Short mmCIF file of C-alpha atoms in Angstrom, two decimals:
data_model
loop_
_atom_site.label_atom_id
_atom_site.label_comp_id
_atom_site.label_asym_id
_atom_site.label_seq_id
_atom_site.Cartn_x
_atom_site.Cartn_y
_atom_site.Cartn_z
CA UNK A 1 -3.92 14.18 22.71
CA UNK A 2 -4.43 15.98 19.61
CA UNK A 3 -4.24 14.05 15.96
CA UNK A 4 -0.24 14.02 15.59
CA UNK A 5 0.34 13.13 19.79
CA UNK A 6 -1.92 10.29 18.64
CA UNK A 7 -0.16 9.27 15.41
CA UNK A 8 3.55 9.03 17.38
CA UNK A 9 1.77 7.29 19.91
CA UNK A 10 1.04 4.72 17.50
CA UNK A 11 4.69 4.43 16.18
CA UNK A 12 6.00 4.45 19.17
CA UNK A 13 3.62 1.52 20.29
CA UNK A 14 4.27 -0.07 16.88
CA UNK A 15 7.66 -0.46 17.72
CA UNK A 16 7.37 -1.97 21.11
CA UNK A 17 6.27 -5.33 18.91
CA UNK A 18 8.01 -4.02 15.19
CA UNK A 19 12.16 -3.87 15.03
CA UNK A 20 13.43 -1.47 12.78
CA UNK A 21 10.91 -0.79 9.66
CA UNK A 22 10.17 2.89 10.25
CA UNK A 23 10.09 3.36 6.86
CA UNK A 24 7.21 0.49 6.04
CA UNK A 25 5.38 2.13 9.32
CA UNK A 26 5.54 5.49 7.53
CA UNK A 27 4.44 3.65 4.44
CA UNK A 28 1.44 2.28 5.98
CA UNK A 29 0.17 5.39 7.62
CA UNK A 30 0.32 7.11 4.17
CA UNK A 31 -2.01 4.44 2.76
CA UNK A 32 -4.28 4.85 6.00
CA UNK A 33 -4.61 8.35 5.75
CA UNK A 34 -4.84 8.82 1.82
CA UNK A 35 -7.27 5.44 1.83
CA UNK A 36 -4.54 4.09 -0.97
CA UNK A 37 -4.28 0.08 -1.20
CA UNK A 38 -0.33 -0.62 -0.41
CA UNK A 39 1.82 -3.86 -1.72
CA UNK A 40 4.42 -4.81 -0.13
CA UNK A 41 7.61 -6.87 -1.21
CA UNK A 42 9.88 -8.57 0.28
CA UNK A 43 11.48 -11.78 1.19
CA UNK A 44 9.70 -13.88 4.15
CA UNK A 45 10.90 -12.86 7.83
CA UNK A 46 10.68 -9.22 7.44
CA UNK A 47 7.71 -8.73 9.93
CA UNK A 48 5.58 -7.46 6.58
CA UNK A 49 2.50 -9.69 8.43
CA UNK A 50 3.46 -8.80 11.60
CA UNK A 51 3.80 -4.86 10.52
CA UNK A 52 0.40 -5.12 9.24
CA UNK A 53 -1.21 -7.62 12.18
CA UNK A 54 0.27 -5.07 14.88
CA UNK A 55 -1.15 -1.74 13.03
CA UNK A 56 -4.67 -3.43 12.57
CA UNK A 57 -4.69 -4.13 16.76
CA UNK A 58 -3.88 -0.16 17.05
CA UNK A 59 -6.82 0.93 15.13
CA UNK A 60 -9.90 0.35 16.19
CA UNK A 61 -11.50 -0.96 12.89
CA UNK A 62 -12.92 -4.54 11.64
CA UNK A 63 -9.52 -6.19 10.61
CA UNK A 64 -9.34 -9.75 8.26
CA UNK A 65 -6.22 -11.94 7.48
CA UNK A 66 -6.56 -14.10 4.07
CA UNK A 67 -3.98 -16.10 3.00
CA UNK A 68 -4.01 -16.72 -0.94
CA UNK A 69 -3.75 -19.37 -1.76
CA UNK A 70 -3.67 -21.24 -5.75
CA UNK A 71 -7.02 -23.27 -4.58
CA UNK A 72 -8.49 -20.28 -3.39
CA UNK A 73 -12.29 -19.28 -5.20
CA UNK A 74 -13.97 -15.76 -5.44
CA UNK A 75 -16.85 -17.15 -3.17
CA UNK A 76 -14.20 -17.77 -0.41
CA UNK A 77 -13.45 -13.96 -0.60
CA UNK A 78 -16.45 -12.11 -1.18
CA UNK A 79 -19.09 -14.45 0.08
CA UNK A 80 -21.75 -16.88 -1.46
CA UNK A 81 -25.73 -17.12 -1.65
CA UNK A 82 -26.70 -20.21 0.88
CA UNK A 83 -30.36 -22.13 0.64
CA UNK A 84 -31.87 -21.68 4.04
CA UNK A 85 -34.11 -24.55 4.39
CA UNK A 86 -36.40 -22.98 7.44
CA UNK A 87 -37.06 -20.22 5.47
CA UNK A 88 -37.10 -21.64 1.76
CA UNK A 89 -34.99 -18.91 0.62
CA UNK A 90 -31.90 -17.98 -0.18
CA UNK A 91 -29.46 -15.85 2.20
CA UNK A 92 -25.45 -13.84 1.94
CA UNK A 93 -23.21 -14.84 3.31
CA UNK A 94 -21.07 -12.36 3.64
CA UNK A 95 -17.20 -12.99 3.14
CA UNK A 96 -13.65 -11.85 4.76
CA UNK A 97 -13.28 -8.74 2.28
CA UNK A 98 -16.34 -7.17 4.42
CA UNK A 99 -13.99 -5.61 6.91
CA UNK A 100 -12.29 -2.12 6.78
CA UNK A 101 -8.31 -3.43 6.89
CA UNK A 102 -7.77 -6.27 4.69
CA UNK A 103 -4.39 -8.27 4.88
CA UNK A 104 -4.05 -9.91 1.33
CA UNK A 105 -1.07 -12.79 2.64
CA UNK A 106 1.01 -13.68 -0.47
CA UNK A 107 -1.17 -11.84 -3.01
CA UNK A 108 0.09 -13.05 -5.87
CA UNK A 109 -0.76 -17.15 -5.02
CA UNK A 110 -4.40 -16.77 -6.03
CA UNK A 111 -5.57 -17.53 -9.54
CA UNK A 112 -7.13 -14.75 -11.86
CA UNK A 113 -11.00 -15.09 -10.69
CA UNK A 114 -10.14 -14.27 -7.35
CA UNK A 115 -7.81 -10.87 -8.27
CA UNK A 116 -10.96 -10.18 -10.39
CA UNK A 117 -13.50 -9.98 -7.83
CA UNK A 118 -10.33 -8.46 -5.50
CA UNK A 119 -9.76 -5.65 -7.92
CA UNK A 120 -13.65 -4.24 -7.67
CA UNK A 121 -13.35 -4.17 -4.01
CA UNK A 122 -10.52 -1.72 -4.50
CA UNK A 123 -11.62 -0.29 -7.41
CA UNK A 124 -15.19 0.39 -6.40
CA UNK A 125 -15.26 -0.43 -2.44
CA UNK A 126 -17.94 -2.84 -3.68
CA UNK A 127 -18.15 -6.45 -4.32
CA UNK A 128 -20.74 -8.22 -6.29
CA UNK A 129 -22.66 -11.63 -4.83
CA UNK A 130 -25.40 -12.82 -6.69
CA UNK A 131 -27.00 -10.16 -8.89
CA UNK A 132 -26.95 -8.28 -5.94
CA UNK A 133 -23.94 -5.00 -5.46
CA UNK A 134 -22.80 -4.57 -1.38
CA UNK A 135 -20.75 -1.18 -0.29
CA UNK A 136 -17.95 -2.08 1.71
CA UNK A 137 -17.35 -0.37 4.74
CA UNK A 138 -15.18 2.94 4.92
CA UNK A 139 -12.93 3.39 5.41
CA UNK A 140 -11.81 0.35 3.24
CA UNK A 141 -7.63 -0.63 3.03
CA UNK A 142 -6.35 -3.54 1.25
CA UNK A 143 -2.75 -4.05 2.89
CA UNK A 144 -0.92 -6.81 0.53
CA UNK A 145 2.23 -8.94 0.32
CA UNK A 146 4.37 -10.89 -2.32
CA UNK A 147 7.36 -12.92 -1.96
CA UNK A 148 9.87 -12.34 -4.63
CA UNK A 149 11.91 -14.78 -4.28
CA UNK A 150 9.38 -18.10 -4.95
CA UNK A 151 7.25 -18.15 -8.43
CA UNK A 152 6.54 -21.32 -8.10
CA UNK A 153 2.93 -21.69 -7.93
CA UNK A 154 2.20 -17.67 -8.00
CA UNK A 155 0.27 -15.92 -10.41
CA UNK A 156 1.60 -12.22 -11.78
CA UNK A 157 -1.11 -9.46 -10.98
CA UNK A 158 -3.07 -8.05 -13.73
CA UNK A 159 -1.57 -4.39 -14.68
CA UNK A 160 -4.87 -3.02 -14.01
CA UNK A 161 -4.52 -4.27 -10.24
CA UNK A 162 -1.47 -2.98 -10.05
CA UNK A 163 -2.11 0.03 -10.63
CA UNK A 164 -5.18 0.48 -7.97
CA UNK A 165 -2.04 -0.18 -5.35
CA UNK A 166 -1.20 3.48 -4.36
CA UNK A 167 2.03 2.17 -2.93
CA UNK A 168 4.41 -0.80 -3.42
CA UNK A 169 6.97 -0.78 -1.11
CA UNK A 170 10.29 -3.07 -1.08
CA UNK A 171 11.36 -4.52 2.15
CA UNK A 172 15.18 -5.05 2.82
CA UNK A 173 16.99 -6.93 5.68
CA UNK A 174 17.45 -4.79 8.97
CA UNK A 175 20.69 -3.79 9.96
CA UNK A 176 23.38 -5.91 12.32
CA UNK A 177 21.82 -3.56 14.97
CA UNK A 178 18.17 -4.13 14.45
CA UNK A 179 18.18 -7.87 13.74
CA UNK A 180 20.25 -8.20 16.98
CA UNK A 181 17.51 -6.70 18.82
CA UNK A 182 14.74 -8.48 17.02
CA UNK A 183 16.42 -11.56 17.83
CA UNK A 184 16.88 -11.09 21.85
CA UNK A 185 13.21 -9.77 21.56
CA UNK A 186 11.94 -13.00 20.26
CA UNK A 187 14.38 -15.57 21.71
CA UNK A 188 12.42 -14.63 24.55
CA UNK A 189 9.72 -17.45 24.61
CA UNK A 190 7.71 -15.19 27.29
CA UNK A 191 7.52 -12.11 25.32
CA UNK A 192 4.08 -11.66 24.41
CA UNK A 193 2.77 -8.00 24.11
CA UNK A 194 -0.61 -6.70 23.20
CA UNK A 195 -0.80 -3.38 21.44
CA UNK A 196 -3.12 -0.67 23.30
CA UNK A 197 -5.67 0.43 20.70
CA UNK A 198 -5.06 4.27 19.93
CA UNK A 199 -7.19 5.48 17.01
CA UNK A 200 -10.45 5.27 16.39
CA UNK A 201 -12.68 5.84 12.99
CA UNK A 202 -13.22 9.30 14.01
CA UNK A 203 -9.47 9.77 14.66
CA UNK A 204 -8.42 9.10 11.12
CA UNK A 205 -11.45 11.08 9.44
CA UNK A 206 -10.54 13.86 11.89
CA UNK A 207 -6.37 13.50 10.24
CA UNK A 208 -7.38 13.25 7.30
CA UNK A 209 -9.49 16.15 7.00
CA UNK A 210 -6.34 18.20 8.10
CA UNK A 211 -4.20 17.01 5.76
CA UNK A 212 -6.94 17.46 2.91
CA UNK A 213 -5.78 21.24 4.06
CA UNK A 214 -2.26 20.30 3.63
CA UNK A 215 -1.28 23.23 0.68
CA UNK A 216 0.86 22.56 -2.39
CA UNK A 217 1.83 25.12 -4.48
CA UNK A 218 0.96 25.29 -8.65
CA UNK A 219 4.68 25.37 -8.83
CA UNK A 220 5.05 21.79 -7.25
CA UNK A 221 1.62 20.60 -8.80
CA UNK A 222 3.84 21.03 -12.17
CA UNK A 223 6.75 19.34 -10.91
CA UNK A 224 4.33 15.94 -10.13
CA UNK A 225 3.42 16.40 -13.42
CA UNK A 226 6.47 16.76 -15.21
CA UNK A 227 7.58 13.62 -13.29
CA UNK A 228 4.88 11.51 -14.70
CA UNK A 229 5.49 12.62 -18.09
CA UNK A 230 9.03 12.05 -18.04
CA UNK A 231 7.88 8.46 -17.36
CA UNK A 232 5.69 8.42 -20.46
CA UNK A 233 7.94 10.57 -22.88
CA UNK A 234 11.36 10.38 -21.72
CA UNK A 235 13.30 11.14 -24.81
CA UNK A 236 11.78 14.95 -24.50
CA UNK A 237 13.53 15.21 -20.76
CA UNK A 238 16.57 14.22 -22.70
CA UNK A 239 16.40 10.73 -21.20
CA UNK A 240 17.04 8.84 -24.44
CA UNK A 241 18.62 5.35 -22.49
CA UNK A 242 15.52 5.23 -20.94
CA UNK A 243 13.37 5.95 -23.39
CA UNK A 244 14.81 2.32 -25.02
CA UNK A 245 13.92 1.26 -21.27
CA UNK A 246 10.23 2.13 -20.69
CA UNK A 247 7.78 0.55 -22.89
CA UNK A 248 4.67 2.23 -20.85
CA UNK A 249 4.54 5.16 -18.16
CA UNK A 250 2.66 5.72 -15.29
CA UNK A 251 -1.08 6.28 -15.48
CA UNK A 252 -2.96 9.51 -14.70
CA UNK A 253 -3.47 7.79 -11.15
CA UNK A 254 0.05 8.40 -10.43
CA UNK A 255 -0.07 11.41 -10.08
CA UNK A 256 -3.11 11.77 -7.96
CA UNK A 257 -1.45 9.38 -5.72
CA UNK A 258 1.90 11.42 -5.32
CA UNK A 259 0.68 14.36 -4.92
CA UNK A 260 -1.47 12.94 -1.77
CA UNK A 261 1.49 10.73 -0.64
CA UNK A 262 3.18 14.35 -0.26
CA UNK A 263 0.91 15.79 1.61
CA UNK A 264 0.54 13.20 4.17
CA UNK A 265 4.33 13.27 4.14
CA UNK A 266 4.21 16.87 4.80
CA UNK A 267 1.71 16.86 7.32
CA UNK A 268 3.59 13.92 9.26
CA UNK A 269 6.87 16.65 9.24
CA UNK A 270 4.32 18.79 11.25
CA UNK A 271 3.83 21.10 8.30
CA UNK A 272 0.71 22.18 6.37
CA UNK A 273 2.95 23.14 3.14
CA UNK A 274 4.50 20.74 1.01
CA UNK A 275 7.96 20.69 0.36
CA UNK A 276 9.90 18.99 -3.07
CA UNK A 277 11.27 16.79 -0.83
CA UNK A 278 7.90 15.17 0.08
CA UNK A 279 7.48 14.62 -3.74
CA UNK A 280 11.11 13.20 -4.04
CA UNK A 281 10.68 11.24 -1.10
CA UNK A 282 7.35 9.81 -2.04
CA UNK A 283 8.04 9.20 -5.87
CA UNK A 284 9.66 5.82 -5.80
CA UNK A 285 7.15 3.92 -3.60
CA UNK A 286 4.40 5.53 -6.34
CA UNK A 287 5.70 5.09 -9.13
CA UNK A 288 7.80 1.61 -8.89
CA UNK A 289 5.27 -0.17 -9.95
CA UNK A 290 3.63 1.66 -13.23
CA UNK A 291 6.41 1.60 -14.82
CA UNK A 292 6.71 -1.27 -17.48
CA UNK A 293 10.20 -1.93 -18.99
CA UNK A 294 10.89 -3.39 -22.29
CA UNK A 295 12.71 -6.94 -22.41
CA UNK A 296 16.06 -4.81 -23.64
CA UNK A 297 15.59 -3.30 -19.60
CA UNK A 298 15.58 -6.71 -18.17
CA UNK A 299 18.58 -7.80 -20.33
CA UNK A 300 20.49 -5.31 -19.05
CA UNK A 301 19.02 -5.78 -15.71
CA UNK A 302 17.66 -2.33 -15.23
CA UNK A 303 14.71 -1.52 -12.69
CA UNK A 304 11.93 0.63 -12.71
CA UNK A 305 13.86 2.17 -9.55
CA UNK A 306 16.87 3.19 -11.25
CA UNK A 307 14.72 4.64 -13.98
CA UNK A 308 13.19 6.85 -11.31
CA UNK A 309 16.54 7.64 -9.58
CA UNK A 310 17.29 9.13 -13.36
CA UNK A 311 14.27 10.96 -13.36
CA UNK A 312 14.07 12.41 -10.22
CA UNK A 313 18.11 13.75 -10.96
CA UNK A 314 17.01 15.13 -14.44
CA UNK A 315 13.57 16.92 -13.89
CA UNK A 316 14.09 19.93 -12.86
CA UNK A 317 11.48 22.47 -10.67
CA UNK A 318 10.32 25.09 -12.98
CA UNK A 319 9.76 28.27 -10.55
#
């Protein structure tokens, strides 16, 4: 099979376990193939763990589940120093972030030490034990989730964590359809299926090195960037609601992010060109989460989505 026979191959095995969340499948392969962290939202029984459980079993990399929790310590994730009493010396021990896929379970339950030593594994792909700096393995994918619905107990990420997330992606409920066939699926107390492991570490190096050759014109290089100013200055778009909505735009990393998200998009499509409707596609999952409103926003119970919505109908493609 050649690189895209192998990538429907894994949705289509995907979704012999997975009911109806194409779109966070899509999602996730964009973060695979672009090496960009993902967060994903939504309320609990939308398969987010299982999405993520089920993708890790297809690839053959090191995979690691941690839950977060409120009591959980930066030693628990990265590892500790242990006295080894045959050898009167100390020794790593290595932690659960020293894998290559990383599920992050309810990311936003553990306390600010822990999303500290979290955010230079993403940051860096390194993590720090000791006075001693370890290289995480490549490739290197922190796949996270956060329940909106229950603060209780939760701790809000720092914006600088936030923004290392290439992606965050809201999950809503399926259709009548799709949750009729989920629940048939797993009524069935026998149904137990393994997922056949399809690509390999040379598989994904080998995609994304054809999609690093994915081509995107000047003219649509502009249009990312016009985007991403129009989130940091939108009274000069002509935007001047939501210039009373936005207190800070999206960072520079924005718009490396899109313009990769688009290409992978592309390249899924079975094209090596981008097209604006990659970028459109693409722009809300990027961008959702840079975006800071002001408190007048949340009064009037505006989100960063609509904002975007706004944008993406008032920026126009300069050819």
């Amino acid at each position: 099979m050649n690189s895209r026979e192998k990538i429907q191959a894994v949705i289509d095995e995907m979704g012999k376990v997975v009911v109806g969340q194409e779109r966070l499948i899509n999602r996730l392969l964009v973060g695979l193939f672009t090496g960009g962290h993902v967060l994903l939202e939504g309320v609990p029984g939308l398969a987010k763990t299982l999405t993520i459980n089920t993708l890790a079993k297809i690839l053959d990399l090191h995979f690691q589940r941690i839950q977060f929790t409120p009591d959980l310590l930066p030693s628990d994730l990265v590892g500790t120093m242990i006295y080894n009493p045959l050898k009167n010396e100390f020794e790593v021990k290595k932690g659960p972030i020293f894998a290559q896929i990383i599920l992050a379970d309810e990311i936003n339950r553990a306390p600010a030490k822990v999303q500290s030593a979290l955010l230079e594994a993403m940051a860096e792909k390194q993590v720090t034990i000791g006075e001693t700096t370890y290289p995480l393995d490549k490739p290197f994918l922190v796949l996270a989730t956060q329940n909106p619905v229950e603060q209780e107990g939760t701790f809000p990420l720092p914006e600088a964590q936030v923004d290392r997330f290439m992606m965050k992606v809201f999950l809503n409920y399926l259709d009548k359809e799709q949750e009729l066939e989920v629940m048939r699926k797993m009524s069935n107390m026998d149904f137990k299926y393994e997922p056949k492991s399809i690509l390999s570490l040379k598989d994904i190096q080998a995609i994304r090195k054809e999609i690093n050759e994915i081509t995107i014109s000047e003219t649509l290089e502009r249009y990312i960037i016009e985007l991403i100013f129009a989130t940091r200055n939108p009274a000069d778009y002509g935007l001047t609601k939501e210039a009373d909505y936005i207190q800070f735009g999206a960072s520079p990393r924005a718009s490396i992010h899109l313009n990769l998200a688009a290409k992978v998009m592309a390249y899924l499509a079975g094209r090596d060109y981008v097209l604006p409707e990659d970028i459109k596609e693409m722009t809300p999952d990027v961008l959702n989460h840079r975006i800071i409103l002001t408190y007048e926003a949340e009064a009037d119970n505006i989100t960063s989505l609509q904002i975007i919505q706004t944008i993406l109908s008032s920026v126009a493609i300069n050819r």
